[in-house]
Coordinates of C-alpha atoms and ligand atoms in Angstrom, one line a residue:
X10 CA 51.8 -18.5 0.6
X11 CA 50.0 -15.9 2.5
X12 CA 46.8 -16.8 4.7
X13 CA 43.5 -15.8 2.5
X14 CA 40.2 -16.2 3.3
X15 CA 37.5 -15.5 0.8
X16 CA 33.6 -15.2 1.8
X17 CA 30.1 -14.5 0.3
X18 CA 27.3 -12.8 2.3
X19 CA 23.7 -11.7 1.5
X20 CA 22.2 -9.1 2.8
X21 CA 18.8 -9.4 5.1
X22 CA 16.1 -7.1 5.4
X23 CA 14.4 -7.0 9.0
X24 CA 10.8 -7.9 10.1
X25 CA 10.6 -7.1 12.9
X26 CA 13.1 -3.8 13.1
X27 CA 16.2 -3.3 15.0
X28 CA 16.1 0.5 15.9
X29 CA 18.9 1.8 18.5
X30 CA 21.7 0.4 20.7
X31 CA 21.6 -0.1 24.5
X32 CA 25.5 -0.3 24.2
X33 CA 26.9 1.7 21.5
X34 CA 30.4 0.4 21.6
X35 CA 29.6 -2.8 21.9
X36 CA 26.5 -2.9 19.0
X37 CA 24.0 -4.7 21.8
X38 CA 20.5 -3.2 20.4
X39 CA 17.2 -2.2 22.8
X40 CA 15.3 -4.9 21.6
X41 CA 15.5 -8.8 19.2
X42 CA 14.8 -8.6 15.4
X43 CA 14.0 -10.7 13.2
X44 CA 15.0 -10.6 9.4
X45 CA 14.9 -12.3 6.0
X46 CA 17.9 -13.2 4.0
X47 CA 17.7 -11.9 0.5
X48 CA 19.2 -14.2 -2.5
X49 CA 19.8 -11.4 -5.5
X50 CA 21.9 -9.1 -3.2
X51 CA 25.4 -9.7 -1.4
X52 CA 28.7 -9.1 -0.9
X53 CA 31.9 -11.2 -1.5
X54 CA 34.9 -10.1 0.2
X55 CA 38.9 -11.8 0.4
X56 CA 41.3 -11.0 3.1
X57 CA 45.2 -11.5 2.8
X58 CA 47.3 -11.8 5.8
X59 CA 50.7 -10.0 4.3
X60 CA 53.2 -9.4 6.7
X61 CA 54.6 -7.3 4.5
X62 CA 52.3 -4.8 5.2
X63 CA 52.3 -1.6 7.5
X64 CA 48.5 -0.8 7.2
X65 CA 45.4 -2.3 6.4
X66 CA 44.2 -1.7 3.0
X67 CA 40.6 -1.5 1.7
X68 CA 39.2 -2.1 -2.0
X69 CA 35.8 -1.6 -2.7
X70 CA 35.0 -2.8 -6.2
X71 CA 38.5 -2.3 -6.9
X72 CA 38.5 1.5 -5.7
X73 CA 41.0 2.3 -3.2
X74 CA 39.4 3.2 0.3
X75 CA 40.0 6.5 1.8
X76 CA 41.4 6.7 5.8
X77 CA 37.9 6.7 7.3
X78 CA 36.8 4.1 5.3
X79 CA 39.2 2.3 5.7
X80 CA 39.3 2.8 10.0
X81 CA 36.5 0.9 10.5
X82 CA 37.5 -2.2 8.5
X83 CA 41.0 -2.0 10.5
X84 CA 38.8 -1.7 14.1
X85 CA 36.5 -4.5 12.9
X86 CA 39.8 -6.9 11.9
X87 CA 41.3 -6.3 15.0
X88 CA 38.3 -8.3 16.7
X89 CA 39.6 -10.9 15.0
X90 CA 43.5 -10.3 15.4
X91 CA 42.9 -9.8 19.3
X92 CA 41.1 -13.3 19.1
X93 CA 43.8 -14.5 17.6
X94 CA 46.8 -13.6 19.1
X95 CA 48.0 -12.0 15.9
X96 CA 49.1 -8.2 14.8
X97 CA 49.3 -8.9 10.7
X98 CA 48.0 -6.0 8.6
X99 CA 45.2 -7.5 5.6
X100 CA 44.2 -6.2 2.2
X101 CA 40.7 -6.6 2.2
X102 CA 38.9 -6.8 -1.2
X103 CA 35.4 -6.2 -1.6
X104 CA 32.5 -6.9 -4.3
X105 CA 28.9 -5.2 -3.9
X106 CA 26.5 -7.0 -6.2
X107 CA 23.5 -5.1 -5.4
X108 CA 21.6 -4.1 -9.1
X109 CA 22.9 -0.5 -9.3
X110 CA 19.2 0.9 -9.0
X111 CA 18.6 -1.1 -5.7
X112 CA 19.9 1.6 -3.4
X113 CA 20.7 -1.0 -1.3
X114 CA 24.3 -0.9 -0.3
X115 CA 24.2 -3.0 2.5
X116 CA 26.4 -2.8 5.9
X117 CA 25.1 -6.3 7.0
X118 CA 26.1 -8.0 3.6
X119 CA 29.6 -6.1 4.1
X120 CA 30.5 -7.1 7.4
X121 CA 28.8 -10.7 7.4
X122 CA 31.3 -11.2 4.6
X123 CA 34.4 -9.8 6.0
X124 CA 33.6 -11.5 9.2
X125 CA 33.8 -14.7 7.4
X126 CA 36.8 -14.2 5.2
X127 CA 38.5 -13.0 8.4
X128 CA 37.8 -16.2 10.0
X129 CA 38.9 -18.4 7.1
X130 CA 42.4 -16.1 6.7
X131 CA 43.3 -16.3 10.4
X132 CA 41.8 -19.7 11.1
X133 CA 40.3 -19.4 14.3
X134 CA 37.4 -21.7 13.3
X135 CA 34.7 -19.2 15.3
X136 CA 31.0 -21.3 14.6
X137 CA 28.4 -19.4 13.4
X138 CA 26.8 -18.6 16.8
X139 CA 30.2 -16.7 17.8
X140 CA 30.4 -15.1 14.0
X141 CA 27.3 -13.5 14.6
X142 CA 28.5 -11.9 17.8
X143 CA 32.0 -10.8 15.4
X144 CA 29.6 -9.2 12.9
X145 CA 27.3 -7.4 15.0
X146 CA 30.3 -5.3 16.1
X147 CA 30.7 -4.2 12.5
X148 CA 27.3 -3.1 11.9
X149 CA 24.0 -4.8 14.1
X150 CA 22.1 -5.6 11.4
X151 CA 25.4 -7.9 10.3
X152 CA 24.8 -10.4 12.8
X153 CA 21.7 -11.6 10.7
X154 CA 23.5 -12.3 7.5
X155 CA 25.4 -15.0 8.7
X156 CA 22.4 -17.5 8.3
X157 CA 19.9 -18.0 5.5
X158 CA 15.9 -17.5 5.2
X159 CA 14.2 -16.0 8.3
X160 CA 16.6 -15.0 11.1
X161 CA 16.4 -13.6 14.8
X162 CA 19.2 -11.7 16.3
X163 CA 18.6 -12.2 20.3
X164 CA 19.0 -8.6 21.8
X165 CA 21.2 -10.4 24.5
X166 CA 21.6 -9.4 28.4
X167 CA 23.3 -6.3 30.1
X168 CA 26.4 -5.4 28.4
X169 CA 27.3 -8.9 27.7
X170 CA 28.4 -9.0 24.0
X171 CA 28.5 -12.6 23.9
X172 CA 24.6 -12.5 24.8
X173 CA 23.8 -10.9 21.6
X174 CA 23.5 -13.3 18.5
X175 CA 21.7 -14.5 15.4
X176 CA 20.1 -17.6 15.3
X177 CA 18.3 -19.4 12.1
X178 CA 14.5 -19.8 12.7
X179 CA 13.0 -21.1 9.4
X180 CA 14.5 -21.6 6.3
X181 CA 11.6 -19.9 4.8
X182 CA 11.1 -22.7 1.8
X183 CA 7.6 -21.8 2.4
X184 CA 7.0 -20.0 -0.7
X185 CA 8.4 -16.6 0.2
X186 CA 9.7 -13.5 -1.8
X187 CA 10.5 -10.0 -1.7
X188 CA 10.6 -7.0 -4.1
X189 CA 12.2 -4.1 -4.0
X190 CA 11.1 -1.4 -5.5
X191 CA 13.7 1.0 -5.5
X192 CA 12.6 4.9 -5.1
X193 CA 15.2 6.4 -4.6
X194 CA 18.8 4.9 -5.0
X195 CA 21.1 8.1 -3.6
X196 CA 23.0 8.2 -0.5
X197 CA 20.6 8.8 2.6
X198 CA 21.3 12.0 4.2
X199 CA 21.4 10.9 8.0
X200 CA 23.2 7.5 9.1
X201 CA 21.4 5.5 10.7
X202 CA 23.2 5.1 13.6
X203 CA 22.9 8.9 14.2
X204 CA 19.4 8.6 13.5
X205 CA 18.9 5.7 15.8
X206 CA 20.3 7.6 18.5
X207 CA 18.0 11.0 17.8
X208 CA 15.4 8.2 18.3
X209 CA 15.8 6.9 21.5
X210 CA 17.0 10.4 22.8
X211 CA 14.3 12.5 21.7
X212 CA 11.4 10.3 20.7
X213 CA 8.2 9.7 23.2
X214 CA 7.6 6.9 21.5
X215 CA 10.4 5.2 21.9
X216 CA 9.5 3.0 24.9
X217 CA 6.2 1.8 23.5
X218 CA 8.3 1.1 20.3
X219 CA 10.8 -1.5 22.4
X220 CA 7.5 -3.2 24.0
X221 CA 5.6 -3.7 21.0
X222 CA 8.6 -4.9 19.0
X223 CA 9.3 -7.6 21.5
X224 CA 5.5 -8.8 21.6
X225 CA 5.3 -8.1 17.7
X226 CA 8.6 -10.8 17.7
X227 CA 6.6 -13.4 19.7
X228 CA 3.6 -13.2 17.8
X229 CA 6.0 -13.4 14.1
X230 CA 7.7 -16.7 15.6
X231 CA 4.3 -18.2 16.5
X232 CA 3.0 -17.2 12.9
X233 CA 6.5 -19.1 11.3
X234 CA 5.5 -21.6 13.2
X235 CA 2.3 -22.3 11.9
X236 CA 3.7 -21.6 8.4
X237 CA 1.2 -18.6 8.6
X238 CA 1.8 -16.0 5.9
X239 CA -1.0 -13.4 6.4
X240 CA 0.4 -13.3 9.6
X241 CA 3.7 -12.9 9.1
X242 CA 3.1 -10.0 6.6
X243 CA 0.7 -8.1 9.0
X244 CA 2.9 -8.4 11.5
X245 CA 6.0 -6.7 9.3
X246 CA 4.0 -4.1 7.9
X247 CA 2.8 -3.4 11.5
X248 CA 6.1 -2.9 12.9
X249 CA 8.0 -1.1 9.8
X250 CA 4.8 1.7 10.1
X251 CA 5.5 2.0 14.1
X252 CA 9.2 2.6 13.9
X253 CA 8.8 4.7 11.3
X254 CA 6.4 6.5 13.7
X255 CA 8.5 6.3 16.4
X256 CA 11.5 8.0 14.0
X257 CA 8.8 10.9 13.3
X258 CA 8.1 11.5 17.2
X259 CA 11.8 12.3 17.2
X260 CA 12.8 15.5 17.2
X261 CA 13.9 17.1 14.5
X262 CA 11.4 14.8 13.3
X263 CA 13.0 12.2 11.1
X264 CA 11.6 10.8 7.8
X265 CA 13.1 8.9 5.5
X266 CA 10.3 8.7 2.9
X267 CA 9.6 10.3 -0.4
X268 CA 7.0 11.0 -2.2
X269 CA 7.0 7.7 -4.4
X270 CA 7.3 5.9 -1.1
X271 CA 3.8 6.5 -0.3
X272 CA 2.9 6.0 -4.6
X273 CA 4.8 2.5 -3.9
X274 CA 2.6 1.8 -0.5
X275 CA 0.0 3.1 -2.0
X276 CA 0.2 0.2 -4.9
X277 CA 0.9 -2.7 -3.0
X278 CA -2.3 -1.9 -0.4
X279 CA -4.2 -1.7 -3.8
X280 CA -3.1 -4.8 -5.5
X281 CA -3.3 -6.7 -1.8
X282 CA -7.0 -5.6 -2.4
X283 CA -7.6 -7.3 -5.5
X284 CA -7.2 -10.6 -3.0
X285 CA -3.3 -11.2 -3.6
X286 CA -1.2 -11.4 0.3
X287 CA 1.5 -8.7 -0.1
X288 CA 3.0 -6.6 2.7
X289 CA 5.0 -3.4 2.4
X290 CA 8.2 -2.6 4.9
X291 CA 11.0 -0.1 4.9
X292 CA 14.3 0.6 6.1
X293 CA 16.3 3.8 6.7
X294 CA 15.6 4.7 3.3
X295 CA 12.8 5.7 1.0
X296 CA 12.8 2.3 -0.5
X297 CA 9.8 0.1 -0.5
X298 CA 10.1 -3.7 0.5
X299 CA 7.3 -6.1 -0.6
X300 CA 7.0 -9.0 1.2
X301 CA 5.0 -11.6 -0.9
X302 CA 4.7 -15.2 -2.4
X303 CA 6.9 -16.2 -4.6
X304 CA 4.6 -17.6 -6.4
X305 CA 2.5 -14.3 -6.9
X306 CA 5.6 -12.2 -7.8
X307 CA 5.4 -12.6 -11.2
X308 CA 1.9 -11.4 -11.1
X309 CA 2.4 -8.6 -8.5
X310 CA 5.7 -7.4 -10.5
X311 CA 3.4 -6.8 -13.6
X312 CA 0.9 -4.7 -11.4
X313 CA 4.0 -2.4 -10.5
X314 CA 5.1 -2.2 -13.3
X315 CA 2.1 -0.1 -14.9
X316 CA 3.7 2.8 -12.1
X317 CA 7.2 2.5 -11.9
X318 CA 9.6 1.8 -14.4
X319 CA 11.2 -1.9 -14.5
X320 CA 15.2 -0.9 -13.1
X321 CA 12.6 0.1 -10.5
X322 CA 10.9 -3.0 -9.8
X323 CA 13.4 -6.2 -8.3
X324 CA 12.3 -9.1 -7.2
X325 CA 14.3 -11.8 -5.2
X326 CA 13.9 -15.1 -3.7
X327 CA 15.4 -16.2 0.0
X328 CA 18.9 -15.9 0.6
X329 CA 20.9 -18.5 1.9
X330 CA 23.8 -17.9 4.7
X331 CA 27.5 -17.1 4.6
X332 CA 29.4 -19.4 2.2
X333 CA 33.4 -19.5 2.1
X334 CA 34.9 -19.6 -1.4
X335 CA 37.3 -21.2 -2.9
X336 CA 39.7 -19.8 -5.1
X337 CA 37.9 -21.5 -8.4
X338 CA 35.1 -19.4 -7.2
X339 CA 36.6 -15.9 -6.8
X340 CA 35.9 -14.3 -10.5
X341 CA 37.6 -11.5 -9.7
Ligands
2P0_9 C1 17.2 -3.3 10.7 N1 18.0 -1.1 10.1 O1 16.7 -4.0 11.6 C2 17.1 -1.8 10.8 C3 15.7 -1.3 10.4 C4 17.5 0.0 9.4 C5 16.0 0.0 9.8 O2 19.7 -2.2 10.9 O3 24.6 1.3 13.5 O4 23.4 -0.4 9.4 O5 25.7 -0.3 11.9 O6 24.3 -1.1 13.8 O7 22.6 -2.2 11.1 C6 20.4 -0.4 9.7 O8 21.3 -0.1 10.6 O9 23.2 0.1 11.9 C7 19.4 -1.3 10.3 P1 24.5 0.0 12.8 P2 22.7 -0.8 10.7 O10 17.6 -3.8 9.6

């Protein structure tokens, strides 16, 4: 029998926003941020140690990965390998299951899940703290989606990579939700690791952007604290707007919004004025993020519905973390 290891992973969406590295190599961002873990989107991925083979191969909902593709899955397992004193090639299978109108492909679902397929195949037993530190080397915002509901991933000191992990801060039971309403759902133009680097290279905002995230961090974990909703949504539109600032202060300017970004803003500030708490956010994308009740997303939903067309409009409740699965349930 050959070693397999078979994992599910959510994806998370940030709060407060993770936006460039101090350490590009080692994935050790300029400042903590904090995320929520999403429950309708993720990513379950198997890994099969087979001596047999000469490379590592990649599937992607069954498709065949191409060389580059492919490279940094093979630099990602050999984390893992070096770890474990092994040199055995895998066959990595991956499942997206991300509603095709999303246009949310996620990097933190993918290597969350590989990260904990990979420790399942090999059996090195890493705990969740030190999984986090595995995943943040295949994409930061990875590190998250090893844990459910609200999330921080601790910037870390120097260039220590162990420094840098995830930790679970609430479970976020507290009648929380998110919708997505998807704008746009085409491959974005710029990566955002090149765009994070434009950033903090070119942008004169980019230093009042690390000191406000931090105190906008503090003032979010106070506000979880005190189960404080209003709060918490203020604060995550607050610091979505700023690093999207910051990102325009670059230069080329960068802007990854569209024209129905600002309709979908635009909606949510009108419908939060009709006395329902909803907060917008957004990513490296021209997707729109609601943050919101779950018990007002029925009504909300309806309200966006009269602008955008329902494929648009997907609502989700709060992810839980990583989960290993058995081979009963891999349906694939
Ligand atoms: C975040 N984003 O905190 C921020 C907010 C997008 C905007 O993390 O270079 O795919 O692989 O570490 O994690 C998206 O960037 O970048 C991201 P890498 P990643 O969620």
């Amino acid at each position: 029998m050959k070693p397999i290891g078979r994992c599910r992973a959510h994806t998370n969406i940030a709060l407060i926003k993770y936006w460039g590295k101090r350490n590009e190599e080692l994935f050790l961002p300029m400042n903590s941020s904090l995320s929520l873990t999403l429950d309708a989107f993720y990513t379950d991925t198997s890994v099969t140690l087979d001596d047999t083979l000469s490379s590592d191969i990649f599937y992607l909902d069954d498709v065949l990965q191409g060389d580059k593709e492919t490279l940094k899955i093979t630099n990602f397992l050999n984390l893992f390998r070096t770890a474990a004193n092994i040199e055995t090639k895998c066959l990595v299978k991956s499942y997206n299951h991300v509603p095709t109108a999303a246009g949310l492909a996620s990097s933190a679902s993918a290597f969350s899940a590989l990260a904990g397929a990979m420790n399942e195949a090999t059996g090195l037993n890493l705990d969740l703290k030190t999984l986090s530190t595995f995943a943040r080397q295949g994409s930061g915002s990875a590190t998250r989606s090893i844990y459910g509901g609200l999330v921080e991933w601790h910037m870390g000191e120097d260039d220590i990579s162990e420094s840098s992990y995830a930790i679970p801060v609430d479970d976020a039971t507290w009648d929380i939700g998110m919708i997505v309403i998807a704008v746009n759902t085409g491959q974005k133009k710029l990566s955002s690791r090149v765009g994070m680097k434009q950033t903090i290279e070119t942008s004169p905002f980019y230093s009042s952007w690390v000191e406000t995230a931090t105190s906008d961090l503090t003032k979010m974990k106070d506000a979880i604290k005190e189960k404080d909703f209003i709060t918490l949504g203020e604060l995550t539109e607050s610091n979505g707007m700023k690093m999207h600032a910051t990102m325009l202060g670059a230069f080329p300017p960068i802007s990854y919004w569209e024209p129905d970004s600002v309709k979908a803003i635009q909606a949510v500030k009108e419908i939060r004025e009709t006395g329902i708490p909803c907060y917008v956010t957004m990513d490296a994308g021209p997707n729109v993020k609601v943050l919101c009740r779950q018990s007002d997303m029925k009504q909300i939903e309806e309200k966006l519905l009269n602008q955008f067309k329902p494929e648009q409009v997907i609502p989700t409740k709060v992810g839980s973390g990583i989960k290993v699965l058995s081979d009963s349930q891999w349906n694939y």
